[in-house]
């Protein structure tokens, strides 16, 4: 059995067997049926001519629906009218499953397609997104492996959140309150004392009621954490990782790059990425017509203003400690600020990474937990990490779907994941 892609490379006259699904089907007159057969590698046109095939083959071809599964056998013929310049002249055709009429047609509403997501993922656009996502995750982790990071798998069910209990999905864990994890960072921090450099790649859950084009209630989160790395080296790792993944993708997948039309968007993704301090970024927003006070956080509009000045991702560093998580290390030059960064993607895609150097001294961390109004008893094991052989360390979190949305320039984050979970959708 050949794949469609292989068949296109063979000369006219070769006999081929293919299997897959009916991508399109059309009867022409009384004696010809055109079937476009789809497999994972592509689509090819096949023609069934009534006079040239046994009666049962014709009868079967007439019964097929869009998305029926089948195998065909036939001869390759060059034909410039066929997409890709070749078609298969069918000799044999066996349905694997004819099934029922496929519910998805042209011009159906977004809601309908989301309700039928389990079927819609077969579409060319979705299939290409999932291929791209697969490759991008590979390149991200390939980069991390080359820098000595181990994959380290965290639990999904936890007892407390990285940033407290708000926005967490609660569940009944054999009679005890537990939560779906919001971030695996703290487990990554535990991991570095064994492996020095680790990354977790796991779902994070956010029960925030954000109805935006870039918030999911469940998303895949890549969280590297490294011992003996300060906040500046932490940023270098981020920009090199992002740059490596995009460049490898552009180089090795020209078909996908062309499908999404993204070549020009990523002309320059070489490090270093521009760096703005929080104050510089606020000033820039105001200069560009936005309205922001020091101490406020950037929303989507402000991020879009900032990133409009660049065609590659930009770092914003050293936020006020008041608007950031308790575990971020203070700036020794200004204790009101922290040694952190966000990475903002260009073209309005917004924040794709949040990272920081972590507080590694026990007393300092206790003090920040208190100041943040959190309960020390909820961070017992986390504090232990500072009690036994603590070391300076840093880490960051990249949302896989945000990254895929940016690289492929998608309109909506839900298309970056096969089965999106949003405020109003948990089916299928
Ligand atoms: P935002 O301000 O955009 O809501 P955040 O500051 O809450 O993001 P972090 O908690 O720092 O984000 O999470 C780290 C990364 O995880 C973000 O940079 C982003 O890439 C991704 N991320 C955060 N929340 C979501 C979400 N609801 N859906 C998808 N990805 C997310
Ligand atoms: Mg958020």
JSON list of C-alpha atoms and ligand atoms in Angstrom, two decimals, residues 167 206 208 210 215 351 402, ligand 2:
[
{"chain": "A", "resi": 167, "resn": "UNK", "atom": "CA", "xyz": [-9.09, 30.57, 39.14]},
{"chain": "A", "resi": 206, "resn": "UNK", "atom": "CA", "xyz": [-7.25, 28.14, 34.40]},
{"chain": "A", "resi": 208, "resn": "UNK", "atom": "CA", "xyz": [-10.66, 32.26, 34.46]},
{"chain": "A", "resi": 210, "resn": "UNK", "atom": "CA", "xyz": [-11.67, 35.12, 29.89]},
{"chain": "A", "resi": 215, "resn": "UNK", "atom": "CA", "xyz": [-7.29, 32.11, 26.65]},
{"chain": "A", "resi": 351, "resn": "UNK", "atom": "CA", "xyz": [2.25, 37.23, 25.69]},
{"chain": "A", "resi": 402, "resn": "UNK", "atom": "CA", "xyz": [-0.12, 30.67, 22.18]},
{"chain": "B", "resi": 2, "resn": "LIG", "atom": "MG1", "xyz": [-3.87, 34.83, 32.81]}
]
